[in-house]
mmCIF file of C-alpha atoms in Angstrom:
data_model
loop_
_atom_site.group_PDB
_atom_site.id
_atom_site.type_symbol
_atom_site.label_atom_id
_atom_site.label_comp_id
_atom_site.label_asym_id
_atom_site.label_seq_id
_atom_site.Cartn_x
_atom_site.Cartn_y
_atom_site.Cartn_z
ATOM 1 C CA MET A 1 69.183 4.411 59.066
ATOM 2 C CA LEU A 2 68.260 8.100 58.828
ATOM 3 C CA LYS A 3 67.122 7.533 55.240
ATOM 4 C CA LYS A 4 64.761 4.696 56.315
ATOM 5 C CA ILE A 5 63.186 6.897 58.978
ATOM 6 C CA SER A 6 62.733 9.692 56.444
ATOM 7 C CA VAL A 7 60.976 7.316 54.013
ATOM 8 C CA ILE A 8 58.682 5.968 56.752
ATOM 9 C CA VAL A 9 57.745 9.471 57.899
ATOM 10 C CA SER A 10 57.028 10.484 54.296
ATOM 11 C CA VAL A 11 54.770 7.461 53.738
ATOM 12 C CA VAL A 12 52.868 8.123 56.973
ATOM 13 C CA CYS A 13 52.383 11.788 56.022
ATOM 14 C CA VAL A 14 51.030 10.840 52.601
ATOM 15 C CA LEU A 15 48.621 8.338 54.173
ATOM 16 C CA VAL A 16 47.372 10.932 56.665
ATOM 17 C CA VAL A 17 46.758 13.450 53.877
ATOM 18 C CA VAL A 18 44.956 10.883 51.697
ATOM 19 C CA LEU A 19 42.742 9.649 54.527
ATOM 20 C CA ALA A 20 41.964 13.164 55.766
ATOM 21 C CA CYS A 21 40.696 14.208 52.323
ATOM 22 C CA ASP A 22 37.570 12.102 52.807
ATOM 23 C CA SER A 23 36.665 13.204 56.327
ATOM 24 C CA HIS A 24 32.941 13.579 55.488
ATOM 25 C CA ARG A 25 32.530 9.898 54.593
ATOM 26 C CA VAL A 26 30.354 7.874 56.953
ATOM 27 C CA TYR A 27 29.576 4.909 54.690
ATOM 28 C CA ASP A 28 30.850 4.028 51.221
ATOM 29 C CA GLU A 29 30.354 0.634 49.592
ATOM 30 C CA TYR A 30 30.300 -0.643 46.014
ATOM 31 C CA LYS A 31 28.790 -3.796 44.549
ATOM 32 C CA SER A 32 30.027 -5.215 41.260
ATOM 33 C CA LEU A 33 27.623 -6.163 38.512
ATOM 34 C CA PRO A 34 28.108 -8.916 35.951
ATOM 35 C CA ASN A 35 28.533 -7.903 32.308
ATOM 36 C CA GLN A 36 24.885 -6.775 32.223
ATOM 37 C CA TRP A 37 22.423 -5.430 34.790
ATOM 38 C CA HIS A 38 19.182 -7.370 34.453
ATOM 39 C CA LYS A 39 16.010 -5.301 34.860
ATOM 40 C CA ASP A 40 14.816 -7.524 37.743
ATOM 41 C CA SER A 41 18.153 -7.478 39.576
ATOM 42 C CA ILE A 42 18.060 -5.352 42.731
ATOM 43 C CA VAL A 43 21.262 -4.116 44.343
ATOM 44 C CA ASN A 44 20.899 -3.940 48.138
ATOM 45 C CA PHE A 45 22.853 -2.021 50.757
ATOM 46 C CA GLU A 46 22.369 -2.451 54.514
ATOM 47 C CA VAL A 47 23.357 0.600 56.517
ATOM 48 C CA GLN A 48 23.585 1.270 60.244
ATOM 49 C CA PRO A 49 23.662 5.085 60.585
ATOM 50 C CA PRO A 50 25.856 6.526 63.332
ATOM 51 C CA ASP A 51 23.112 8.628 64.955
ATOM 52 C CA THR A 52 19.552 9.962 64.716
ATOM 53 C CA LEU A 53 20.402 13.632 65.232
ATOM 54 C CA ASN A 54 22.693 14.871 62.477
ATOM 55 C CA ALA A 55 21.904 15.622 58.833
ATOM 56 C CA TYR A 56 23.543 13.589 56.071
ATOM 57 C CA ASN A 57 23.902 13.626 52.293
ATOM 58 C CA LEU A 58 23.102 10.356 50.514
ATOM 59 C CA TYR A 59 24.541 9.443 47.118
ATOM 60 C CA ILE A 60 24.226 6.671 44.587
ATOM 61 C CA ASN A 61 27.607 6.087 42.972
ATOM 62 C CA LEU A 62 28.007 4.450 39.590
ATOM 63 C CA ARG A 63 30.932 3.246 37.566
ATOM 64 C CA ALA A 64 30.167 3.011 33.873
ATOM 65 C CA ASN A 65 32.220 2.188 30.791
ATOM 66 C CA ASN A 66 31.895 2.933 27.077
ATOM 67 C CA ALA A 67 29.427 0.055 26.637
ATOM 68 C CA TYR A 68 26.795 2.320 28.235
ATOM 69 C CA LYS A 69 24.735 3.521 25.239
ATOM 70 C CA TYR A 70 22.336 6.046 26.745
ATOM 71 C CA ASN A 71 22.411 9.751 27.614
ATOM 72 C CA ASN A 72 20.533 9.290 30.857
ATOM 73 C CA LEU A 73 19.821 6.669 33.482
ATOM 74 C CA TYR A 74 16.558 5.932 35.273
ATOM 75 C CA LEU A 75 16.733 4.218 38.640
ATOM 76 C CA ILE A 76 14.184 3.081 41.183
ATOM 77 C CA ALA A 77 15.591 3.569 44.681
ATOM 78 C CA GLU A 78 13.804 2.277 47.730
ATOM 79 C CA LEU A 79 14.774 3.363 51.244
ATOM 80 C CA ASN A 80 13.465 0.972 53.896
ATOM 81 C CA TYR A 81 13.467 2.240 57.468
ATOM 82 C CA PRO A 82 14.085 -0.106 60.429
ATOM 83 C CA ASN A 83 10.470 0.156 61.641
ATOM 84 C CA GLY A 84 8.892 -0.735 58.289
ATOM 85 C CA LYS A 85 8.406 2.615 56.539
ATOM 86 C CA ALA A 86 9.486 2.581 52.874
ATOM 87 C CA ILE A 87 10.099 5.468 50.478
ATOM 88 C CA THR A 88 10.397 4.692 46.773
ATOM 89 C CA ASP A 89 11.797 7.230 44.307
ATOM 90 C CA THR A 90 12.116 7.124 40.536
ATOM 91 C CA LEU A 91 15.309 8.986 39.695
ATOM 92 C CA GLU A 92 16.743 10.305 36.439
ATOM 93 C CA TYR A 93 20.419 11.147 35.996
ATOM 94 C CA LYS A 94 22.273 12.583 33.027
ATOM 95 C CA MET A 95 25.087 10.215 32.115
ATOM 96 C CA ALA A 96 26.549 11.579 28.876
ATOM 97 C CA ALA A 97 27.388 14.890 27.248
ATOM 98 C CA PRO A 98 25.690 15.815 23.937
ATOM 99 C CA THR A 99 28.782 14.448 22.175
ATOM 100 C CA GLY A 100 28.117 11.014 23.691
ATOM 101 C CA GLU A 101 31.098 11.184 26.037
ATOM 102 C CA LEU A 102 30.339 9.720 29.459
ATOM 103 C CA LEU A 103 30.161 12.199 32.324
ATOM 104 C CA GLY A 104 31.951 11.521 35.594
ATOM 105 C CA LYS A 105 35.483 11.273 36.882
ATOM 106 C CA GLY A 106 38.150 8.939 35.609
ATOM 107 C CA PHE A 107 41.051 8.777 33.188
ATOM 108 C CA SER A 108 40.230 5.513 31.429
ATOM 109 C CA ASP A 109 37.041 4.408 29.704
ATOM 110 C CA VAL A 110 35.501 3.805 33.163
ATOM 111 C CA LYS A 111 33.832 6.901 34.619
ATOM 112 C CA GLU A 112 32.639 7.271 38.189
ATOM 113 C CA SER A 113 29.521 9.337 38.863
ATOM 114 C CA LYS A 114 28.464 10.572 42.289
ATOM 115 C CA LEU A 115 24.702 11.113 42.047
ATOM 116 C CA TRP A 116 22.603 12.945 44.633
ATOM 117 C CA TYR A 117 19.952 10.809 46.295
ATOM 118 C CA LYS A 118 18.854 12.524 49.532
ATOM 119 C CA GLY A 119 19.942 15.648 51.408
ATOM 120 C CA TYR A 120 20.450 18.081 48.529
ATOM 121 C CA ASP A 121 17.192 20.039 48.852
ATOM 122 C CA SER A 122 16.425 19.458 52.529
ATOM 123 C CA ASP A 123 18.252 17.897 55.449
ATOM 124 C CA PHE A 124 18.094 14.123 55.616
ATOM 125 C CA ILE A 125 18.189 12.712 59.135
ATOM 126 C CA PHE A 126 18.111 9.003 59.955
ATOM 127 C CA ASN A 127 15.341 9.398 62.531
ATOM 128 C CA GLU A 128 15.049 5.731 63.505
ATOM 129 C CA THR A 129 17.704 3.541 65.097
ATOM 130 C CA GLY A 130 18.556 0.247 63.439
ATOM 131 C CA ILE A 131 19.394 -1.098 60.001
ATOM 132 C CA TYR A 132 18.248 0.761 56.885
ATOM 133 C CA ASN A 133 18.010 -1.111 53.574
ATOM 134 C CA ILE A 134 18.547 0.671 50.284
ATOM 135 C CA ASN A 135 17.443 -1.161 47.122
ATOM 136 C CA ILE A 136 18.461 0.105 43.688
ATOM 137 C CA GLN A 137 17.126 -1.164 40.369
ATOM 138 C CA HIS A 138 17.436 0.217 36.851
ATOM 139 C CA ALA A 139 14.290 1.322 35.025
ATOM 140 C CA MET A 140 15.659 1.962 31.534
ATOM 141 C CA ARG A 141 13.476 1.883 28.427
ATOM 142 C CA LYS A 142 14.187 2.590 24.789
ATOM 143 C CA ASN A 143 12.265 5.501 23.260
ATOM 144 C CA GLY A 144 8.816 4.427 22.113
ATOM 145 C CA GLU A 145 9.001 0.989 23.720
ATOM 146 C CA VAL A 146 6.813 -0.165 26.595
ATOM 147 C CA ASN A 147 8.992 -2.986 27.865
ATOM 148 C CA GLY A 148 12.132 -2.092 29.748
ATOM 149 C CA VAL A 149 15.688 -2.795 28.681
ATOM 150 C CA GLU A 150 16.124 -6.435 29.680
ATOM 151 C CA ASN A 151 19.903 -6.307 30.214
ATOM 152 C CA LEU A 152 21.582 -2.937 30.654
ATOM 153 C CA GLU A 153 25.206 -2.906 29.534
ATOM 154 C CA GLY A 154 27.971 -0.576 30.648
ATOM 155 C CA ILE A 155 27.248 -0.166 34.366
ATOM 156 C CA THR A 156 30.026 -2.084 36.113
ATOM 157 C CA GLU A 157 29.473 -1.157 39.771
ATOM 158 C CA ILE A 158 26.853 0.493 41.949
ATOM 159 C CA GLY A 159 27.698 2.176 45.205
ATOM 160 C CA PHE A 160 25.959 3.859 48.071
ATOM 161 C CA ARG A 161 27.578 6.658 50.058
ATOM 162 C CA ILE A 162 26.654 8.623 53.148
ATOM 163 C CA GLU A 163 28.466 11.835 54.037
ATOM 164 C CA LYS A 164 28.221 14.212 56.974
ATOM 165 C CA LYS A 165 26.448 17.383 55.904
#
């Protein structure tokens, strides 16, 4: 009986430690992509921020595997405010080292990258109440080509994360 109680207490302690490690998280969601990310496919996140007073850091999270062939990644991110205002950004992220090895965290061939979106250079405050929509689309092109990459391979999931500053 004493051994069962000891095991239960140990499990609860481990859970508390694991959950406490991510105390800055406000929102964190991933969406899976099929084998390829079509250039016209837009990944959407709907977010209800907790308040209109505090500053937050916003991130775009990606999970990529060895099928990703490029050193960088271009994204078009659109932030739609509840009252109709929209901000569109073209973003560039480095995805691979000069050796071709994918950057990010992970022990297998899948690497997770946490990419800054808003809040890194100045405070980002959700100054309107209501639902915010975040749309993310890839904007990859091969060098010297006008048309974009039709189907981007190697990106398996896209996430959006909000953290307390």
